[in-house]
CSV table of C-alpha atoms and ligand atoms in Angstrom, one decimal:
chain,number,residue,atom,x,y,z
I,724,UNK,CA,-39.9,-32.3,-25.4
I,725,UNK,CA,-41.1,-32.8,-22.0
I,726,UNK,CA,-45.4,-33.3,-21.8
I,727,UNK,CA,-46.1,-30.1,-20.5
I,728,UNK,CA,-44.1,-28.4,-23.6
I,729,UNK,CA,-46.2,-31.2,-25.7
I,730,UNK,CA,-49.4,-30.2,-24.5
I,731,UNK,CA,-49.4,-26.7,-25.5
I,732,UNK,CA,-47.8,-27.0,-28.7
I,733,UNK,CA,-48.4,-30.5,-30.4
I,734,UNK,CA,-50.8,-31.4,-33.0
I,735,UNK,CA,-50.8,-27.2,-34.4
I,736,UNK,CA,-48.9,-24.5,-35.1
I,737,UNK,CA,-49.6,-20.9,-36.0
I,738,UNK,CA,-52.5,-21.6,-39.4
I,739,UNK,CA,-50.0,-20.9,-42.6
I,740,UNK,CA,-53.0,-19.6,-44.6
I,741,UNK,CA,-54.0,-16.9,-41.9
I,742,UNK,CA,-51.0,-16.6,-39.3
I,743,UNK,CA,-54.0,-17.7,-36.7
I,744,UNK,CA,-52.4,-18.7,-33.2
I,745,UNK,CA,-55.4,-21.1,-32.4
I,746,UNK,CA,-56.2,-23.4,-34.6
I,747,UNK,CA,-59.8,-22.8,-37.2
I,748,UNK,CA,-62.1,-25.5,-36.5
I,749,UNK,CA,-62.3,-27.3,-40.5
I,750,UNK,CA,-66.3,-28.1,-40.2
I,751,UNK,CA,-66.0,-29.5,-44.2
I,752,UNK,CA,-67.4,-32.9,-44.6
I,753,UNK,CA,-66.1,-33.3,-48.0
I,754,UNK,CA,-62.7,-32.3,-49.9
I,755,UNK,CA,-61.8,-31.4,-53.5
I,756,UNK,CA,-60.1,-33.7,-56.1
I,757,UNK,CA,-57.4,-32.7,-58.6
I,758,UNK,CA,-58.5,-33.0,-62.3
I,759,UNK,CA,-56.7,-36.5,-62.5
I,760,UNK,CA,-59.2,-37.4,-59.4
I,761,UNK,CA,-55.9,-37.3,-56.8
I,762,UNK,CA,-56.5,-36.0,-53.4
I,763,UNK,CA,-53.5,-33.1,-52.8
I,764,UNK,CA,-54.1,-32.9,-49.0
I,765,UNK,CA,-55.3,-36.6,-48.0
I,766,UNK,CA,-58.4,-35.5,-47.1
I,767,UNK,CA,-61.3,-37.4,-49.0
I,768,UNK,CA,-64.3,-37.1,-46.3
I,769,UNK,CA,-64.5,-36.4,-42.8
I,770,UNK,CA,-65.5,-39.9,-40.8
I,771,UNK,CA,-62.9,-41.6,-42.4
I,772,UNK,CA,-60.6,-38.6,-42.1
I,773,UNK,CA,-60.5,-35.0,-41.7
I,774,UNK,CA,-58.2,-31.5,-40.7
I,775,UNK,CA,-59.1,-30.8,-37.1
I,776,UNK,CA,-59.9,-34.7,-35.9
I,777,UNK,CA,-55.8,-35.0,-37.4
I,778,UNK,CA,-54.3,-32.3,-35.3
I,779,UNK,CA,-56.1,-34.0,-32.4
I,780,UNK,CA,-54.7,-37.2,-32.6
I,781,UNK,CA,-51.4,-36.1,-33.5
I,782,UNK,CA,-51.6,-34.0,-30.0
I,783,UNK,CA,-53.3,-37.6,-28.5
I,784,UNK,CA,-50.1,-39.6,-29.6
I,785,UNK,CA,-47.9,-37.2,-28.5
I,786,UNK,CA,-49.3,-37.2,-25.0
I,787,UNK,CA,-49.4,-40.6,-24.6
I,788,UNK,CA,-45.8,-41.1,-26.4
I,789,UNK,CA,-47.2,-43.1,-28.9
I,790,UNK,CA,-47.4,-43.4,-32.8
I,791,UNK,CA,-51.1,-43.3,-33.4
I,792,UNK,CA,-54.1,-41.9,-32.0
I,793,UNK,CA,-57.7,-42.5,-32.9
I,794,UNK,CA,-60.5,-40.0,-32.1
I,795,UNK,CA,-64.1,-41.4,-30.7
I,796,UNK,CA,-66.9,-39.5,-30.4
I,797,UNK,CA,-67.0,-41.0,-26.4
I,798,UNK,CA,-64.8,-43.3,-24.1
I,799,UNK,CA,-67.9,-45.9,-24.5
I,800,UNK,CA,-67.4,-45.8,-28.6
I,801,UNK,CA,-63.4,-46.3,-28.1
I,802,UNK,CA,-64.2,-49.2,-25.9
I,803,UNK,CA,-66.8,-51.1,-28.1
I,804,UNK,CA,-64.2,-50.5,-30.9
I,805,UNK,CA,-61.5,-52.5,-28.8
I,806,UNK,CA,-63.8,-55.1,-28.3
I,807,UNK,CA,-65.5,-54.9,-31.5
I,808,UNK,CA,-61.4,-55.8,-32.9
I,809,UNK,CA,-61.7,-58.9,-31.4
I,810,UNK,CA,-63.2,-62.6,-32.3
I,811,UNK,CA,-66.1,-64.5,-31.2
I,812,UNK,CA,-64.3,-67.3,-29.3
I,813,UNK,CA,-61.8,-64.8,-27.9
I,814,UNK,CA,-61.8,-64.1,-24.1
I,815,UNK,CA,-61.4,-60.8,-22.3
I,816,UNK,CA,-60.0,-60.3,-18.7
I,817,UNK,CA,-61.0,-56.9,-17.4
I,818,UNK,CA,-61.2,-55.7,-13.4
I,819,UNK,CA,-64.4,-56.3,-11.1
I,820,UNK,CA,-64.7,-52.8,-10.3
I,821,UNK,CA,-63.6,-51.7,-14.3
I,822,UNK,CA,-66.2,-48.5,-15.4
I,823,UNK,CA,-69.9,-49.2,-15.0
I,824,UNK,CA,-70.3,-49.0,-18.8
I,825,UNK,CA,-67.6,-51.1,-19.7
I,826,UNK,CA,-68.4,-54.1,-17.4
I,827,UNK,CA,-72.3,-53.9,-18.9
I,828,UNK,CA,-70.9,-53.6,-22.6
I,829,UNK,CA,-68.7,-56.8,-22.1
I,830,UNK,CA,-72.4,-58.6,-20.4
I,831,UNK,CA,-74.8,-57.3,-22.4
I,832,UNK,CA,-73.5,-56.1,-25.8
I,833,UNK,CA,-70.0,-58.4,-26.3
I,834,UNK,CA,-71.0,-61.9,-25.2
I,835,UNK,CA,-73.9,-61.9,-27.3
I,836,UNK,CA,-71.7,-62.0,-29.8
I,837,UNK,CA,-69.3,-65.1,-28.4
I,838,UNK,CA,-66.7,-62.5,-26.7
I,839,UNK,CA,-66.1,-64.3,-23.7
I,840,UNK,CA,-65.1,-62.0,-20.1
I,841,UNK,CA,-63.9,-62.4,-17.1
I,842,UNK,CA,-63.8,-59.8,-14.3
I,843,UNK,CA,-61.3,-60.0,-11.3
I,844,UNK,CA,-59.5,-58.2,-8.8
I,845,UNK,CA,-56.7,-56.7,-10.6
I,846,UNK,CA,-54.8,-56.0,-7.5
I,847,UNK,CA,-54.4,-59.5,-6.7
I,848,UNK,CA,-52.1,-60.4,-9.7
I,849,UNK,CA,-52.9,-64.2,-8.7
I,850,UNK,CA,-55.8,-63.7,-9.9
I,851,UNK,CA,-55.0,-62.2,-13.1
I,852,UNK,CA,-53.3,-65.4,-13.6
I,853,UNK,CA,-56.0,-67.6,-12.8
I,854,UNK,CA,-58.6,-65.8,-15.1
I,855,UNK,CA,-56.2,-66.1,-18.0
I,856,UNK,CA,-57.5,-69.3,-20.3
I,857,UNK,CA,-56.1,-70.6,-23.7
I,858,UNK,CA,-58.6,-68.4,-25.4
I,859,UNK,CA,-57.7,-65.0,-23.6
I,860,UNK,CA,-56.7,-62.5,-26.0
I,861,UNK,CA,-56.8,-58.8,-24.3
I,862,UNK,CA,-55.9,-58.2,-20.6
I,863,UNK,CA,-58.1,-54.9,-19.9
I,864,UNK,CA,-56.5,-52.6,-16.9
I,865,UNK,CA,-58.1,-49.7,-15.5
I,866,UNK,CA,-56.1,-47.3,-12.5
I,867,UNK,CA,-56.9,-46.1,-10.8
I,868,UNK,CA,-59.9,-47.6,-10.6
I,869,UNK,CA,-63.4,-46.2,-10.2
I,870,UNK,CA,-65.2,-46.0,-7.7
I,871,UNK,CA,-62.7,-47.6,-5.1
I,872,UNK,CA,-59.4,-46.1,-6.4
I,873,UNK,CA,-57.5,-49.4,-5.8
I,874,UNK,CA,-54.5,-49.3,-8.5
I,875,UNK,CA,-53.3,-52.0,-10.5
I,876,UNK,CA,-50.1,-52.6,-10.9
I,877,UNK,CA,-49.5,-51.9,-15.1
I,878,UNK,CA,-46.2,-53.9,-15.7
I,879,UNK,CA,-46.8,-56.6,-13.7
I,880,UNK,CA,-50.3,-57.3,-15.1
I,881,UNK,CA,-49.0,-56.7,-18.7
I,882,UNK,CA,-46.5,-59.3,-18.0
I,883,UNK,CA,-48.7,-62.0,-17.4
I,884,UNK,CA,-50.4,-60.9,-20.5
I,885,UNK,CA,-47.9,-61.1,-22.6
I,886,UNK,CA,-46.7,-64.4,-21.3
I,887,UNK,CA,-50.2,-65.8,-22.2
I,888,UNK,CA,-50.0,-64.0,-25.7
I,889,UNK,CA,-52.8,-61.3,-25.1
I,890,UNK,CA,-52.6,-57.5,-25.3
I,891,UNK,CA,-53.1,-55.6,-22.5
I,892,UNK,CA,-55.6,-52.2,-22.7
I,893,UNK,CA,-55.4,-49.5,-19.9
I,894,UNK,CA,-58.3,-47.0,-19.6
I,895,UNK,CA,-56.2,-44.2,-18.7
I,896,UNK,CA,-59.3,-41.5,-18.2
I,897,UNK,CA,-58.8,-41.5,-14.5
I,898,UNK,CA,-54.9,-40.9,-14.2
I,899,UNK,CA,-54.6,-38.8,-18.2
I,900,UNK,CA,-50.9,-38.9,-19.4
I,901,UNK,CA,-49.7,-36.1,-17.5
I,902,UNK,CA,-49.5,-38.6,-14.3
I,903,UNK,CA,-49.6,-41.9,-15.9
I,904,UNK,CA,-47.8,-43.8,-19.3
I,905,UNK,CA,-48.6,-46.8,-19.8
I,906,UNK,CA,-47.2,-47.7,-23.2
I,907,UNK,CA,-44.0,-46.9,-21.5
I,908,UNK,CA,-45.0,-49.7,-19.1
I,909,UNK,CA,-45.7,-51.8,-21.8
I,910,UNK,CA,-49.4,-51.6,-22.6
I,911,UNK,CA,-50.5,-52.4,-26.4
I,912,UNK,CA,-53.3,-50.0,-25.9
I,913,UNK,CA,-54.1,-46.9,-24.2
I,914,UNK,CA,-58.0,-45.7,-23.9
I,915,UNK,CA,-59.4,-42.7,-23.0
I,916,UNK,CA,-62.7,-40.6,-22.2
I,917,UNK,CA,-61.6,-37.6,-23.1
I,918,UNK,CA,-65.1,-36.5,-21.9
I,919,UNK,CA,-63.0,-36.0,-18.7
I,920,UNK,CA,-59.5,-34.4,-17.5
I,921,UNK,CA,-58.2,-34.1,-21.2
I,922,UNK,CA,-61.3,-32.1,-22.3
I,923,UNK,CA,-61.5,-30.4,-19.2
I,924,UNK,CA,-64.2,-28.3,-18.9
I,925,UNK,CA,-67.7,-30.6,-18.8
I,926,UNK,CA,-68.7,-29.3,-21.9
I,927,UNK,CA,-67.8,-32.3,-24.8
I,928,UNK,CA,-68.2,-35.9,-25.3
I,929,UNK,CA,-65.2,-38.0,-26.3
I,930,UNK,CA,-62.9,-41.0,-26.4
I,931,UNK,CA,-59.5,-42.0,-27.4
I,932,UNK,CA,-57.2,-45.0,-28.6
I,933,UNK,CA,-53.7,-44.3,-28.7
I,934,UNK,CA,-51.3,-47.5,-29.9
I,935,UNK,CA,-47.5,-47.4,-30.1
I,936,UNK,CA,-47.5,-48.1,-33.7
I,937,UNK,CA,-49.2,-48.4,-36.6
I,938,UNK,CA,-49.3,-51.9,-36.8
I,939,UNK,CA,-52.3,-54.4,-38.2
I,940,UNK,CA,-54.1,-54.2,-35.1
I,941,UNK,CA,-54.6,-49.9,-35.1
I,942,UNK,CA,-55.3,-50.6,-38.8
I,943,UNK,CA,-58.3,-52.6,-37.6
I,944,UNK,CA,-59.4,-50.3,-34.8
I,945,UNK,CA,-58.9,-47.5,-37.5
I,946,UNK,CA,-61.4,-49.4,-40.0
I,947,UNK,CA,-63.9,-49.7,-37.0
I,948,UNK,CA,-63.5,-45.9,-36.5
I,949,UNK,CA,-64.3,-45.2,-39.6
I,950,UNK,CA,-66.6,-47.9,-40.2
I,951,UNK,CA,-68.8,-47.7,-36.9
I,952,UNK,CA,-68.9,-44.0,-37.8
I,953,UNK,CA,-68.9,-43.4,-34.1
I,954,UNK,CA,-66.1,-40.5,-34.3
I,955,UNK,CA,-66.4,-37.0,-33.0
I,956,UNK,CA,-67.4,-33.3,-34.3
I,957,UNK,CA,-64.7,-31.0,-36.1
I,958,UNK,CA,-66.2,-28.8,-33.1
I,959,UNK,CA,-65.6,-31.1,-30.1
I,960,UNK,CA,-62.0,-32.4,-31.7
I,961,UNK,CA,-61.2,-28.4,-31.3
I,962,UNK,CA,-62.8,-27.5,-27.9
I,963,UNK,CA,-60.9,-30.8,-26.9
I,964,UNK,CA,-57.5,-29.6,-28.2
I,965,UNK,CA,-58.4,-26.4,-26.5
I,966,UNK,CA,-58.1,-28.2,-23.0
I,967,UNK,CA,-55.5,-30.0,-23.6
I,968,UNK,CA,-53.7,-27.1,-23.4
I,969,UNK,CA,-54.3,-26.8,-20.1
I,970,UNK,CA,-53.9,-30.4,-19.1
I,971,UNK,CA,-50.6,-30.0,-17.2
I,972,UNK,CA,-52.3,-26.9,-15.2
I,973,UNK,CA,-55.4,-28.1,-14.6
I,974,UNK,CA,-54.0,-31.7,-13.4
I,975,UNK,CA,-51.7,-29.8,-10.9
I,976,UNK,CA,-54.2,-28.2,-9.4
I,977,UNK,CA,-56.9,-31.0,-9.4
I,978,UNK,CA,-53.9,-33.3,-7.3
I,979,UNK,CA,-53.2,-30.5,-4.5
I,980,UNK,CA,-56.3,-29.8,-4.3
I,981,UNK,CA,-57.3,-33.3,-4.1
I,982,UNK,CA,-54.4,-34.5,-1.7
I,983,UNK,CA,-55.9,-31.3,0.7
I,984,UNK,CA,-59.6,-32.7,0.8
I,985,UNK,CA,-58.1,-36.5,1.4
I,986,UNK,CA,-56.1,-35.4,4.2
I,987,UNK,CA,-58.9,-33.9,5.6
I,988,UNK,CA,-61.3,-36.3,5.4
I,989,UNK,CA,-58.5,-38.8,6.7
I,990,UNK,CA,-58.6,-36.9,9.9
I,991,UNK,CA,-62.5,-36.6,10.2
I,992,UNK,CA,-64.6,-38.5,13.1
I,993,UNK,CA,-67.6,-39.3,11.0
I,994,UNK,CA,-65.8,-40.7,7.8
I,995,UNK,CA,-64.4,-44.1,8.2
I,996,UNK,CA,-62.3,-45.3,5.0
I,997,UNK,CA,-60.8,-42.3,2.6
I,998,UNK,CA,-59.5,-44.1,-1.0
I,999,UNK,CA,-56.8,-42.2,-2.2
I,1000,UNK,CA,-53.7,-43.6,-3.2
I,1001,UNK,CA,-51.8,-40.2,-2.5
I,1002,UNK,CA,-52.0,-41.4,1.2
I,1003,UNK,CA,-49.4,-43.2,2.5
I,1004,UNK,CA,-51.5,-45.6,4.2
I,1005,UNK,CA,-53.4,-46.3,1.3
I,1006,UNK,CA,-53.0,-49.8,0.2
I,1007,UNK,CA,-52.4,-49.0,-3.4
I,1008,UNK,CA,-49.9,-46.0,-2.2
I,1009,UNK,CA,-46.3,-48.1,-3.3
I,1010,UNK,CA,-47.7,-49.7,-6.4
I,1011,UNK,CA,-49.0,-45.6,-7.4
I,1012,UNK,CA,-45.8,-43.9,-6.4
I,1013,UNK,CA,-43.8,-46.0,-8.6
I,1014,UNK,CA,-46.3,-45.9,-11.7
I,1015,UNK,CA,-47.6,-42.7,-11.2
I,1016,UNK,CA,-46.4,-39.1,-11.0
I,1017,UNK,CA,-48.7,-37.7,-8.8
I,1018,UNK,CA,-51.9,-39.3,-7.7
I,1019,UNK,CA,-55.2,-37.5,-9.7
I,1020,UNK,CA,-58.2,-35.5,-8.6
I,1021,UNK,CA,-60.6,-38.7,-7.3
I,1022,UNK,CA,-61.2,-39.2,-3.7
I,1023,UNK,CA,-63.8,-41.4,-2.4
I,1024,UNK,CA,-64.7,-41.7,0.8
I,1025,UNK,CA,-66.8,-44.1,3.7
I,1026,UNK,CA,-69.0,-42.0,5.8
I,1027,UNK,CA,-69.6,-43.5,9.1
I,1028,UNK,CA,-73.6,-44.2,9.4
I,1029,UNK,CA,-73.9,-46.4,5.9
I,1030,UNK,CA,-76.5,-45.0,2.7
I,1031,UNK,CA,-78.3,-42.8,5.3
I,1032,UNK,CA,-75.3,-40.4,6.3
I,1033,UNK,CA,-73.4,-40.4,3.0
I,1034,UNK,CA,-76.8,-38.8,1.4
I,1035,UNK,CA,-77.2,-36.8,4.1
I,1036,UNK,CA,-73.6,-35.5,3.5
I,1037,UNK,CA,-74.5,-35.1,-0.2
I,1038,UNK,CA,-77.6,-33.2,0.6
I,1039,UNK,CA,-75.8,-31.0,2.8
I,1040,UNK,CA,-73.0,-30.0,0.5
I,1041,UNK,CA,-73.4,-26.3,-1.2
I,1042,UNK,CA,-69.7,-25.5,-3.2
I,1043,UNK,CA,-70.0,-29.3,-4.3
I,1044,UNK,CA,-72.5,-29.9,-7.1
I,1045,UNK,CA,-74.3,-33.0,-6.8
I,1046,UNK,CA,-73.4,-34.8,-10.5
I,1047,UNK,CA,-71.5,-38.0,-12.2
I,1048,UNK,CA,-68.4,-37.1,-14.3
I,1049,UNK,CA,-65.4,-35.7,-13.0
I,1050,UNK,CA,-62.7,-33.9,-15.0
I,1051,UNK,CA,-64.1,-30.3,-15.0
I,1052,UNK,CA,-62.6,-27.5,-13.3
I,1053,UNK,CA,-66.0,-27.8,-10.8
I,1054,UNK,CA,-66.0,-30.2,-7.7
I,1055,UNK,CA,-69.1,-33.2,-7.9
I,1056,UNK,CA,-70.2,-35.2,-5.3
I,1057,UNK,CA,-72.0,-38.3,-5.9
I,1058,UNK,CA,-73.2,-41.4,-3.6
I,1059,UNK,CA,-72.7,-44.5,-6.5
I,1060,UNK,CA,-74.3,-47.2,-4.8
I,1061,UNK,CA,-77.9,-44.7,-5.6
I,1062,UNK,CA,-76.4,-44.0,-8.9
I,1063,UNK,CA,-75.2,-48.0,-10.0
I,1064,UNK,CA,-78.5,-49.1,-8.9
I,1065,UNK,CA,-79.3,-52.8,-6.8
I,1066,UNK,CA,-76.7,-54.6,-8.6
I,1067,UNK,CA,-73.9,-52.4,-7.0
I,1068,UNK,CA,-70.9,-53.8,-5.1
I,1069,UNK,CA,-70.0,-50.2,-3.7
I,1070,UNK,CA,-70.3,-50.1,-0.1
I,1071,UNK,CA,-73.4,-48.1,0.8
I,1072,UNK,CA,-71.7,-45.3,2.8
I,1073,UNK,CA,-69.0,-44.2,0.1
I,1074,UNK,CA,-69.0,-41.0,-1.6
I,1075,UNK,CA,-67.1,-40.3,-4.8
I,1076,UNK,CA,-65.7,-36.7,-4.9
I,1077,UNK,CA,-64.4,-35.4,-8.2
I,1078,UNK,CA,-62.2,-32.7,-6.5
I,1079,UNK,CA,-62.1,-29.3,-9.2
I,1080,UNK,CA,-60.3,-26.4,-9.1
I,1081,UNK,CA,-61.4,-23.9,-6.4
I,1082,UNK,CA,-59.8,-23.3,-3.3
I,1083,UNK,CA,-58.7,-25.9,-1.6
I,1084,UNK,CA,-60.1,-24.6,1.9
I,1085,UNK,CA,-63.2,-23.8,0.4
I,1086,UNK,CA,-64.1,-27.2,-0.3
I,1087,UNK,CA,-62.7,-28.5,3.4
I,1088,UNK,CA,-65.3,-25.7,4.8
I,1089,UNK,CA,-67.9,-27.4,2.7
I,1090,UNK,CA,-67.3,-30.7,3.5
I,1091,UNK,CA,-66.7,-30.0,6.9
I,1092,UNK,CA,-70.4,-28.1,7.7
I,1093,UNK,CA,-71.9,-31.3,4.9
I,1094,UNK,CA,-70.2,-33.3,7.7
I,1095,UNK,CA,-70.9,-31.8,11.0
I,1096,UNK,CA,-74.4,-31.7,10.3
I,1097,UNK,CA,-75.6,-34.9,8.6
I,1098,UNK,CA,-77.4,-37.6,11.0
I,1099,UNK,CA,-75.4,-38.8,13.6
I,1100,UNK,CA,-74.9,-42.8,12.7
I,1101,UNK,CA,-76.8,-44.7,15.4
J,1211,LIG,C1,-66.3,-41.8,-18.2
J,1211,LIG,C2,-65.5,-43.0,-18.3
J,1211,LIG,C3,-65.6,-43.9,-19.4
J,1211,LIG,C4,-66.6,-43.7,-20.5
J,1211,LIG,O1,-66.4,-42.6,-21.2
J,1211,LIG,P1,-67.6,-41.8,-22.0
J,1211,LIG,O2,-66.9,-40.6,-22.6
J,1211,LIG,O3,-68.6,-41.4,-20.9
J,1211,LIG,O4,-68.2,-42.7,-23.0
J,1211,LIG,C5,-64.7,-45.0,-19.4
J,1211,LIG,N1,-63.8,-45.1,-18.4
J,1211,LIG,C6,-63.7,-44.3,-17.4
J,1211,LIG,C7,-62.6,-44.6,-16.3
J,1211,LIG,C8,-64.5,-43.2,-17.3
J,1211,LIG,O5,-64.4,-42.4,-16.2
């Protein structure tokens, strides 16, 4: 079945107690025992286990085309769970410009407790290699990456993983499986905040590990789910099947609509960079087009004039709403070198747009007047 087909249908079917079309939210915590103390349905209590958190992952493995899913109650709590599989001793590789959370988890959280990380360009494959020691055991990928959208190329990077004997993790959040597999390019891991595109709408918290098969390692990571306890609501594991049945929709419209306000802002005077690797002259455009199936809703841009202009432009903006996050059907705007604080490596004049679902002219007009009437760069 092709993924839109899969997103619609998998993980339910009509209820066969009721004849329901969508799903009942199962909020139970606990589950009856048979006389002789057996469980008939599986179900014992719900962290370790429960209805509506099943369908979910069955729908998560589907998407991603692999054999086992595992629902977080955020992207951050499937992370720490990856990392929390591993060893003191062990060594991590993950990108420079990986998410804000996950770089500070690996610094402050994970090498207090002997995890070992080291965080390199992933787009220079030369020096994946070079970061790789005896004791590196996961390769972490993230692509498109936030806030730059430079894209790593999946099989080669998982190649020199596997030739070092580590597993390689990609934080698919940015790209979701509509546009992007990377089991299929060979990934051991696939992670997801499903806060984002999957759940759609802005209005849950989640996360994701999908492996492609049940082997010792998503038997650990499925301990530490259950274990850490950090897994998500009966409610939230239903709101979030309820977008994915939009996904395939809803990511359309977020890439046209995206490509639209990239080519625009390509052609403005006053912006200077645009990262999108929809655009041909982007410099992550081949390695995209051959990994990708279309190239996501996240444009950032350089505004000419440095910190100054780029907040003016974000003051200016009125159909943009001035937020983190992306993955709702709303456009947000946001200047990250404010939001990442002094430590930042983000050039001071980029804004990150999480491009939504209205018209695709009505968020060139807002741009444009945000544009045409911040403070000319001196
Ligand atoms: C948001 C995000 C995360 C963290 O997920 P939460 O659900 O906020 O914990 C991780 N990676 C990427 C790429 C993200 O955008």
């Amino acid at each position: 079945m092709r993924i839109e087909t899969l997103a619609v249908h998998a993980g339910h079917a009509p209820d066969p107690a009721t004849g329901a079309v969508t799903p009942p939210i199962n909020l139970s915590t606990t589950f009856a025992r048979d006389a002789d103390g057996s469980l008939p349905h599986g179900f014992i209590y719900a962290r370790s286990d429960n209805p509506t958190r099943r369908e979910l992952e069955r729908a998560l493995a589907a998407l991603e085309g692999g054999d086992t899913a595992l629902a977080f109650a955020s992207g951050m709590a499937a992370t720490a769970a990856v990392f929390q599989s591993m060893l003191p001793g062990e060594h991590v590789v993950a990108p420079q410009d990986a998410y804000y959370g996950t770089a500070r988890l690996l610094r402050e959280v994970m090498a207090g407790w002997g995890l070992a990380s080291t965080l390199v360009d992933m787009t220079d494959l030369h020096a994946v290699a070079a970061a790789i020691t005896p004791r590196t055991r996961l390769v972490w990928i993230e692509t498109p990456s936030n806030p730059s959208l430079a894209v790593t190329d999946i099989a080669r990077v998982v190649a020199i993983a596997h030739a070092a004997g580590a597993r390689c993790v990609c934080d698919n959040t940015w790209a979701t499986p509509l546009l992007q597999r990377p089991l299929a390019l060979g990934c051991d891991l696939v992670m997801h905040s499903t806060t984002k595109y999957l759940g759609g709408h802005s209005d849950l918290t989640g996360g994701a590990l999908v492996s492609p098969g049940d082997d010792a390692w998503a038997a650990r990571l499925r301990t530490l789910q259950a274990l850490g306890g950090a897994v998500p609501s009966a409610f939230d594991c239903w709101l979030l099947m309820r977008g994915i049945r939009s996904l395939s929709w809803r990511m359309r419209g977020h890439c046209e609509n995206a490509a639209a306000v990239a080519a625009f802002l390509a052609g403005h005077d006053r912006v200077e960079t645009v990262h999108y690797p929809g655009l041909a002259s982007d410099p992550g455009h081949a390695v995209a087009a051959g990994q990708m199936t279309a190239f996501g809703g996240m444009v950032s841009a350089q505004v000419r004039g440095g910190a100054e202009a780029a907040l003016d432009v974000v003051r200016r903006v009125r159909l943009f709403t001035r937020a983190t996050s992306l993955g709702g059907t709303e456009s947000l705007i946001e200047h990250r070198a404010s939001v990442e604080g002094p430590e930042s490596r983000t050039p001071p004049g980029l804004l990150r747009l999480a491009v939504g679902l209205e018209h695709a002219d009505d968020l060139v007009e807002d741009l444009d007047q945000a544009l045409r009437g911040a403070a000319t760069p001196r």
